[in-house]
Every structure is written in structure tokens, then in C-alpha cells.
CSV table of N, CA and C in Angstrom, one decimal:
chain,number,residue,atom,x,y,z
A,1,MET,N,68.2,95.6,30.8
A,1,MET,CA,68.1,94.3,30.2
A,1,MET,C,68.4,93.3,31.3
A,2,LYS,N,69.3,93.6,32.1
A,2,LYS,CA,69.7,92.6,33.2
A,2,LYS,C,68.5,92.5,34.2
A,3,LYS,N,67.8,93.6,34.4
A,3,LYS,CA,66.6,93.6,35.3
A,3,LYS,C,65.5,92.7,34.8
A,4,ILE,N,65.3,92.8,33.5
A,4,ILE,CA,64.2,92.0,32.8
A,4,ILE,C,64.6,90.5,32.9
A,5,PHE,N,65.9,90.2,32.7
A,5,PHE,CA,66.3,88.8,32.7
A,5,PHE,C,66.1,88.3,34.1
A,6,MET,N,66.4,89.1,35.2
A,6,MET,CA,66.3,88.6,36.6
A,6,MET,C,64.8,88.4,36.9
A,7,ILE,N,63.9,89.3,36.4
A,7,ILE,CA,62.5,89.1,36.7
A,7,ILE,C,62.0,87.8,36.0
A,8,ALA,N,62.4,87.6,34.7
A,8,ALA,CA,62.0,86.4,34.0
A,8,ALA,C,62.5,85.1,34.7
A,9,LEU,N,63.8,85.2,35.2
A,9,LEU,CA,64.3,84.0,35.8
A,9,LEU,C,63.6,83.8,37.1
A,10,ALA,N,63.3,84.8,37.9
A,10,ALA,CA,62.5,84.6,39.2
A,10,ALA,C,61.2,84.0,38.9
A,11,SER,N,60.5,84.5,37.9
A,11,SER,CA,59.2,84.0,37.5
A,11,SER,C,59.2,82.5,37.1
A,12,ALA,N,60.2,82.2,36.3
A,12,ALA,CA,60.4,80.8,35.9
A,12,ALA,C,60.7,79.9,37.1
A,13,LEU,N,61.5,80.3,38.0
A,13,LEU,CA,61.8,79.5,39.2
A,13,LEU,C,60.5,79.4,40.1
A,14,CYS,N,59.7,80.4,40.2
A,14,CYS,CA,58.5,80.3,41.0
A,14,CYS,C,57.6,79.3,40.4
A,15,LEU,N,57.4,79.3,39.1
A,15,LEU,CA,56.6,78.4,38.4
A,15,LEU,C,57.1,76.9,38.5
A,16,ALA,N,58.4,76.8,38.4
A,16,ALA,CA,59.0,75.5,38.4
A,16,ALA,C,58.8,74.8,39.8
A,17,PHE,N,58.8,75.6,40.8
A,17,PHE,CA,58.7,75.0,42.2
A,17,PHE,C,57.4,75.2,42.8
A,18,ALA,N,56.4,75.7,42.0
A,18,ALA,CA,55.0,75.9,42.6
A,18,ALA,C,54.4,74.5,42.7
A,19,PRO,N,53.6,74.3,43.8
A,19,PRO,CA,53.0,73.0,44.0
A,19,PRO,C,52.1,72.7,42.8
A,20,GLU,N,52.2,71.5,42.3
A,20,GLU,CA,51.4,71.1,41.2
A,20,GLU,C,50.0,70.6,41.7
A,21,GLU,N,49.0,71.0,41.0
A,21,GLU,CA,47.7,70.5,41.3
A,21,GLU,C,47.6,69.0,41.0
A,22,PRO,N,47.1,68.3,42.0
A,22,PRO,CA,46.9,66.8,41.8
A,22,PRO,C,46.0,66.5,40.7
A,23,VAL,N,46.2,65.5,39.9
A,23,VAL,CA,45.3,65.1,38.8
A,23,VAL,C,44.0,64.6,39.4
A,24,ILE,N,44.1,63.7,40.4
A,24,ILE,CA,42.9,63.2,41.0
A,24,ILE,C,42.8,63.7,42.4
A,25,SER,N,41.7,64.3,42.8
A,25,SER,CA,41.5,64.7,44.2
A,25,SER,C,40.0,64.4,44.6
A,26,GLU,N,39.7,64.6,45.8
A,26,GLU,CA,38.3,64.4,46.3
A,26,GLU,C,37.8,65.7,46.9
A,27,LYS,N,36.5,66.0,46.7
A,27,LYS,CA,35.9,67.2,47.3
A,27,LYS,C,34.4,66.9,47.4
A,28,ASP,N,33.8,67.1,48.6
A,28,ASP,CA,32.4,67.0,48.8
A,28,ASP,C,31.8,65.7,48.3
A,29,GLY,N,32.5,64.6,48.5
A,29,GLY,CA,32.0,63.3,48.1
A,29,GLY,C,32.2,63.0,46.6
A,30,MET,N,32.9,63.9,45.9
A,30,MET,CA,33.1,63.6,44.5
A,30,MET,C,34.6,63.5,44.2
A,31,VAL,N,34.9,62.8,43.1
A,31,VAL,CA,36.2,62.7,42.6
A,31,VAL,C,36.4,63.7,41.5
A,32,LEU,N,37.5,64.5,41.6
A,32,LEU,CA,37.7,65.5,40.6
A,32,LEU,C,39.0,65.1,39.8
A,33,VAL,N,38.9,65.2,38.5
A,33,VAL,CA,40.0,64.9,37.7
A,33,VAL,C,40.4,66.2,37.0
A,34,ASN,N,41.6,66.7,37.3
A,34,ASN,CA,42.1,68.0,36.7
A,34,ASN,C,43.1,67.6,35.6
A,35,THR,N,42.8,68.1,34.4
A,35,THR,CA,43.6,67.7,33.2
A,35,THR,C,44.7,68.7,32.9
A,36,THR,N,44.9,69.6,33.8
A,36,THR,CA,46.0,70.7,33.6
A,36,THR,C,47.3,70.1,33.2
A,37,THR,N,47.8,69.1,34.0
A,37,THR,CA,49.1,68.5,33.7
A,37,THR,C,49.0,67.4,32.7
A,38,LEU,N,47.9,66.8,32.6
A,38,LEU,CA,47.7,65.6,31.7
A,38,LEU,C,47.7,66.0,30.2
A,39,CYS,N,47.1,67.2,30.0
A,39,CYS,CA,46.8,67.5,28.6
A,39,CYS,C,47.4,68.8,28.1
A,40,ALA,N,48.6,69.1,28.5
A,40,ALA,CA,49.3,70.3,28.1
A,40,ALA,C,49.4,70.4,26.6
A,41,ARG,N,49.5,69.3,25.9
A,41,ARG,CA,49.7,69.3,24.4
A,41,ARG,C,48.3,69.4,23.7
A,42,TYR,N,47.2,69.3,24.3
A,42,TYR,CA,45.9,69.4,23.6
A,42,TYR,C,45.4,70.8,23.7
A,43,ASP,N,45.8,71.6,22.7
A,43,ASP,CA,45.5,73.0,22.7
A,43,ASP,C,44.2,73.3,21.9
A,44,GLY,N,43.6,74.4,22.4
A,44,GLY,CA,42.5,75.0,21.6
A,44,GLY,C,43.1,75.9,20.6
A,45,TYR,N,42.4,76.9,20.2
A,45,TYR,CA,42.9,77.9,19.3
A,45,TYR,C,44.0,78.8,19.9
A,46,ASN,N,43.9,79.1,21.2
A,46,ASN,CA,44.9,80.0,21.8
A,46,ASN,C,45.7,79.3,22.9
A,47,GLY,N,45.7,78.0,22.9
A,47,GLY,CA,46.5,77.3,24.0
A,47,GLY,C,45.8,76.3,24.7
A,48,PRO,N,46.4,75.8,25.8
A,48,PRO,CA,45.8,74.7,26.6
A,48,PRO,C,44.4,75.1,27.1
A,49,THR,N,43.5,74.1,27.1
A,49,THR,CA,42.1,74.2,27.5
A,49,THR,C,41.8,73.1,28.6
A,50,PRO,N,42.4,73.2,29.7
A,50,PRO,CA,42.2,72.2,30.7
A,50,PRO,C,40.8,72.2,31.3
A,51,VAL,N,40.4,71.0,31.8
A,51,VAL,CA,39.0,70.9,32.4
A,51,VAL,C,39.2,70.2,33.8
A,52,VAL,N,38.1,70.2,34.5
A,52,VAL,CA,37.9,69.4,35.7
A,52,VAL,C,36.7,68.5,35.4
A,53,ILE,N,36.9,67.2,35.6
A,53,ILE,CA,35.8,66.3,35.5
A,53,ILE,C,35.3,65.9,36.9
A,54,TYR,N,34.1,66.1,37.2
A,54,TYR,CA,33.5,65.8,38.5
A,54,TYR,C,32.8,64.4,38.3
A,55,LEU,N,33.2,63.5,39.2
A,55,LEU,CA,32.5,62.2,39.2
A,55,LEU,C,32.0,61.8,40.6
A,56,LYS,N,30.9,61.2,40.6
A,56,LYS,CA,30.3,60.6,41.8
A,56,LYS,C,29.7,59.3,41.5
A,57,ASP,N,30.0,58.3,42.3
A,57,ASP,CA,29.6,56.9,42.1
A,57,ASP,C,30.0,56.5,40.7
A,58,LYS,N,31.2,56.8,40.3
A,58,LYS,CA,31.8,56.4,39.0
A,58,LYS,C,31.0,57.0,37.8
A,59,LYS,N,30.2,58.0,38.0
A,59,LYS,CA,29.5,58.7,36.9
A,59,LYS,C,29.9,60.1,36.8
A,60,VAL,N,29.9,60.6,35.6
A,60,VAL,CA,30.2,62.0,35.4
A,60,VAL,C,29.1,62.9,35.9
A,61,VAL,N,29.4,63.8,36.8
A,61,VAL,CA,28.4,64.8,37.2
A,61,VAL,C,28.5,66.0,36.4
A,62,LYS,N,29.7,66.5,36.1
A,62,LYS,CA,29.8,67.7,35.2
A,62,LYS,C,31.3,67.8,34.7
A,63,VAL,N,31.4,68.5,33.6
A,63,VAL,CA,32.7,68.9,33.1
A,63,VAL,C,32.8,70.4,33.2
A,64,GLU,N,33.9,70.9,33.7
A,64,GLU,CA,34.0,72.3,33.9
A,64,GLU,C,35.3,72.8,33.3
A,65,ALA,N,35.3,73.9,32.5
A,65,ALA,CA,36.5,74.4,31.9
A,65,ALA,C,37.3,75.2,33.0
A,66,LEU,N,38.6,75.0,33.0
A,66,LEU,CA,39.5,75.8,33.8
A,66,LEU,C,39.9,77.0,33.1
A,67,PRO,N,40.5,78.0,33.8
A,67,PRO,CA,41.0,79.2,33.1
A,67,PRO,C,41.9,78.8,31.9
A,68,ASN,N,41.7,79.6,30.9
A,68,ASN,CA,42.4,79.3,29.6
A,68,ASN,C,42.5,80.6,28.8
A,69,ASP,N,43.1,80.6,27.7
A,69,ASP,CA,43.3,81.8,26.9
A,69,ASP,C,42.4,81.8,25.6
A,70,GLU,N,41.4,80.9,25.6
A,70,GLU,CA,40.5,80.9,24.5
A,70,GLU,C,39.6,82.2,24.4
A,71,SER,N,39.2,82.5,23.2
A,71,SER,CA,38.4,83.7,23.1
A,71,SER,C,37.0,83.4,23.7
A,72,PRO,N,36.5,84.3,24.6
A,72,PRO,CA,35.2,84.1,25.2
A,72,PRO,C,34.1,83.7,24.3
A,73,ARG,N,34.1,84.3,23.1
A,73,ARG,CA,33.0,84.0,22.1
A,73,ARG,C,33.0,82.5,21.7
A,74,TYR,N,34.2,81.9,21.6
A,74,TYR,CA,34.2,80.4,21.3
A,74,TYR,C,33.6,79.6,22.4
A,75,PHE,N,33.9,80.0,23.7
A,75,PHE,CA,33.3,79.3,24.8
A,75,PHE,C,31.8,79.6,24.9
A,76,GLU,N,31.4,80.7,24.5
A,76,GLU,CA,30.0,81.0,24.4
A,76,GLU,C,29.3,80.1,23.5
A,77,LEU,N,29.9,79.8,22.3
A,77,LEU,CA,29.3,78.8,21.4
A,77,LEU,C,29.2,77.5,22.0
A,78,LEU,N,30.2,77.1,22.8
A,78,LEU,CA,30.2,75.8,23.4
A,78,LEU,C,29.0,75.7,24.5
A,79,GLU,N,28.9,76.8,25.2
A,79,GLU,CA,27.8,76.9,26.2
A,79,GLU,C,26.5,76.9,25.6
A,80,ASP,N,26.3,77.6,24.4
A,80,ASP,CA,25.1,77.7,23.7
A,80,ASP,C,24.6,76.3,23.2
A,81,GLU,N,25.6,75.5,22.9
A,81,GLU,CA,25.3,74.1,22.4
A,81,GLU,C,25.3,73.1,23.6
A,82,ASP,N,25.3,73.6,24.8
A,82,ASP,CA,25.3,72.7,26.0
A,82,ASP,C,26.4,71.7,25.9
A,83,PHE,N,27.5,72.1,25.4
A,83,PHE,CA,28.6,71.1,25.1
A,83,PHE,C,29.2,70.4,26.3
A,84,PHE,N,29.4,71.1,27.4
A,84,PHE,CA,30.0,70.6,28.6
A,84,PHE,C,29.2,69.5,29.3
A,85,SER,N,27.9,69.5,29.0
A,85,SER,CA,27.0,68.6,29.7
A,85,SER,C,26.8,67.3,28.9
A,86,ARG,N,27.4,67.1,27.8
A,86,ARG,CA,27.2,65.9,27.0
A,86,ARG,C,27.6,64.6,27.7
A,87,TRP,N,28.6,64.7,28.6
A,87,TRP,CA,29.0,63.5,29.3
A,87,TRP,C,28.3,63.3,30.6
A,88,ASN,N,27.5,64.2,31.1
A,88,ASN,CA,26.8,64.1,32.4
A,88,ASN,C,25.9,62.9,32.5
A,89,GLY,N,26.0,62.2,33.6
A,89,GLY,CA,25.2,61.1,33.9
A,89,GLY,C,25.7,59.8,33.4
A,90,LEU,N,26.8,59.8,32.6
A,90,LEU,CA,27.3,58.6,32.0
A,90,LEU,C,28.4,58.0,33.0
A,91,THR,N,28.6,56.7,33.0
A,91,THR,CA,29.7,56.1,33.7
A,91,THR,C,31.0,56.6,33.0
A,92,ALA,N,32.1,56.5,33.7
A,92,ALA,CA,33.3,56.9,33.1
A,92,ALA,C,33.6,56.1,31.8
A,93,GLU,N,33.3,54.8,31.9
A,93,GLU,CA,33.5,53.9,30.7
A,93,GLU,C,32.6,54.4,29.5
A,94,LYS,N,31.3,54.6,29.8
A,94,LYS,CA,30.4,55.1,28.7
A,94,LYS,C,30.8,56.4,28.2
A,95,ALA,N,31.2,57.3,29.1
A,95,ALA,CA,31.6,58.7,28.7
A,95,ALA,C,32.8,58.6,27.8
A,96,LEU,N,33.7,57.7,28.1
A,96,LEU,CA,34.9,57.5,27.3
A,96,LEU,C,34.6,57.0,25.9
A,97,GLU,N,33.5,56.2,25.8
A,97,GLU,CA,33.1,55.6,24.5
A,97,GLU,C,32.3,56.6,23.6
A,98,LEU,N,31.8,57.6,24.3
A,98,LEU,CA,30.9,58.6,23.6
A,98,LEU,C,31.6,59.3,22.5
A,99,GLU,N,30.9,59.3,21.3
A,99,GLU,CA,31.4,60.0,20.1
A,99,GLU,C,30.8,61.4,20.2
A,100,VAL,N,31.6,62.4,20.6
A,100,VAL,CA,31.2,63.8,20.7
A,100,VAL,C,31.6,64.6,19.5
A,101,ASP,N,30.7,65.3,18.8
A,101,ASP,CA,31.0,66.1,17.7
A,101,ASP,C,31.5,67.5,18.2
A,102,THR,N,32.4,68.1,17.4
A,102,THR,CA,32.8,69.4,17.7
A,102,THR,C,31.7,70.4,17.4
A,103,VAL,N,31.9,71.6,17.9
A,103,VAL,CA,30.9,72.6,17.7
A,103,VAL,C,31.4,73.5,16.5
A,104,SER,N,30.5,73.7,15.5
A,104,SER,CA,30.9,74.5,14.4
A,104,SER,C,31.2,75.9,14.9
A,105,GLY,N,32.3,76.5,14.4
A,105,GLY,CA,32.7,77.9,14.8
A,105,GLY,C,33.6,77.9,16.0
A,106,ALA,N,33.7,76.7,16.7
A,106,ALA,CA,34.6,76.6,17.9
A,106,ALA,C,35.2,75.2,17.8
A,107,THR,N,35.6,74.8,16.6
A,107,THR,CA,36.2,73.5,16.4
A,107,THR,C,37.4,73.2,17.2
A,108,TRP,N,38.4,74.1,17.2
A,108,TRP,CA,39.6,73.8,17.9
A,108,TRP,C,39.3,73.7,19.4
A,109,SER,N,38.5,74.7,19.9
A,109,SER,CA,38.2,74.7,21.4
A,109,SER,C,37.5,73.4,21.8
A,110,SER,N,36.5,73.0,21.0
A,110,SER,CA,35.7,71.8,21.3
A,110,SER,C,36.5,70.6,21.2
A,111,ASP,N,37.4,70.5,20.2
A,111,ASP,CA,38.2,69.3,20.0
A,111,ASP,C,39.2,69.2,21.1
A,112,ALA,N,39.8,70.3,21.6
A,112,ALA,CA,40.7,70.3,22.8
A,112,ALA,C,39.9,69.8,24.0
A,113,ILE,N,38.7,70.3,24.2
A,113,ILE,CA,38.0,69.8,25.4
A,113,ILE,C,37.7,68.3,25.3
A,114,ILE,N,37.3,67.8,24.1
A,114,ILE,CA,37.0,66.4,23.9
A,114,ILE,C,38.3,65.6,24.3
A,115,HIS,N,39.5,66.0,23.8
A,115,HIS,CA,40.7,65.3,24.1
A,115,HIS,C,41.0,65.4,25.6
A,116,ASN,N,40.8,66.5,26.3
A,116,ASN,CA,41.0,66.6,27.7
A,116,ASN,C,40.1,65.7,28.5
A,117,VAL,N,38.8,65.7,28.1
A,117,VAL,CA,37.9,64.8,28.8
A,117,VAL,C,38.3,63.3,28.6
A,118,ARG,N,38.6,62.9,27.4
A,118,ARG,CA,39.0,61.5,27.2
A,118,ARG,C,40.3,61.2,28.0
A,119,LYS,N,41.3,62.0,27.9
A,119,LYS,CA,42.5,61.7,28.6
A,119,LYS,C,42.3,61.7,30.1
A,120,GLY,N,41.4,62.6,30.6
A,120,GLY,CA,41.1,62.6,32.1
A,120,GLY,C,40.4,61.4,32.5
A,121,LEU,N,39.4,60.9,31.7
A,121,LEU,CA,38.7,59.7,32.0
A,121,LEU,C,39.6,58.5,32.0
A,122,ILE,N,40.5,58.4,31.0
A,122,ILE,CA,41.4,57.3,30.9
A,122,ILE,C,42.3,57.3,32.2
A,123,HIS,N,42.8,58.4,32.6
A,123,HIS,CA,43.6,58.5,33.8
A,123,HIS,C,42.8,58.1,35.0
A,124,TYR,N,41.5,58.5,35.1
A,124,TYR,CA,40.7,58.2,36.2
A,124,TYR,C,40.5,56.6,36.3
A,125,LEU,N,40.2,56.0,35.2
A,125,LEU,CA,39.9,54.6,35.1
A,125,LEU,C,41.2,53.8,35.5
A,126,GLU,N,42.3,54.3,35.1
A,126,GLU,CA,43.6,53.6,35.4
A,126,GLU,C,44.1,53.8,36.8
A,127,ASN,N,43.7,54.9,37.4
A,127,ASN,CA,44.3,55.3,38.7
A,127,ASN,C,43.4,55.5,39.9
A,128,ALA,N,42.1,55.5,39.7
A,128,ALA,CA,41.2,55.8,40.8
A,128,ALA,C,41.1,54.5,41.7
A,129,LYS,N,40.9,54.8,43.0
A,129,LYS,CA,40.9,53.7,44.0
A,129,LYS,C,39.6,53.1,44.0
């Protein structure tokens, strides 16, 4: 029991002091907005569903899902509906105004992605240089 406690404590300490991914970063001439720390409370069916929003010239290039615990079949439904590309080509302001419908059969997952994208875009508009 003591050994399990020590392992759990060591794991918790490693996570607590691990370097945090910056919310806004730059790569290959694009601005990347990582919603991992912004949207911890916006869960899909099985937990957080963070995304990275890629922007160039203040327009969304793509939205990409980060590792999560959602069932792969739910994400397949999102991919089948071309869900992640709905914001592509829009300015951050227009993408934020976009009314995106959830995907039937993957409602929780798509709703969490929508919240992540909106929160990420708000953060970008408030904090980008």
C-alpha cells in the first residue's frame, strides 16, 4: 500500500511540475492556439477534448484534435462529417461568430470541440500580438 502511495505521489509531483504547453505559440509562420489548459472543463463523453487551432494571416487554417480519451468511433463520425474543417478559411472573428451544429451520434464530442474552438479563438483575439 505504501509503495502504491509513493508511486501516486511521485506521478502527481511530476505532473504538477511538468512544463505547461503555452496556449499561443508560433510554428512555420503560423500561430497555434492550444486549448489544453484553457478548456479543461469542456469535456466530451470521456473527458477533455483539447484542440490546436492553426491560424495564418489571422485566418483559421485548420483545427486539429489533440490526444484525448474519446471513443475513436465518435471521432470517426466527426471526420466523416468534415467537422474539423468548418472553421477553415475564416478570420478569427468570423469563425467565432459561426454557428456550428453538433454531429448526430457524437453530440458530446462535437459540442466539446465547438467550445474548445470558441474559447481558443477568444483567447487568441484577446492575447495575440
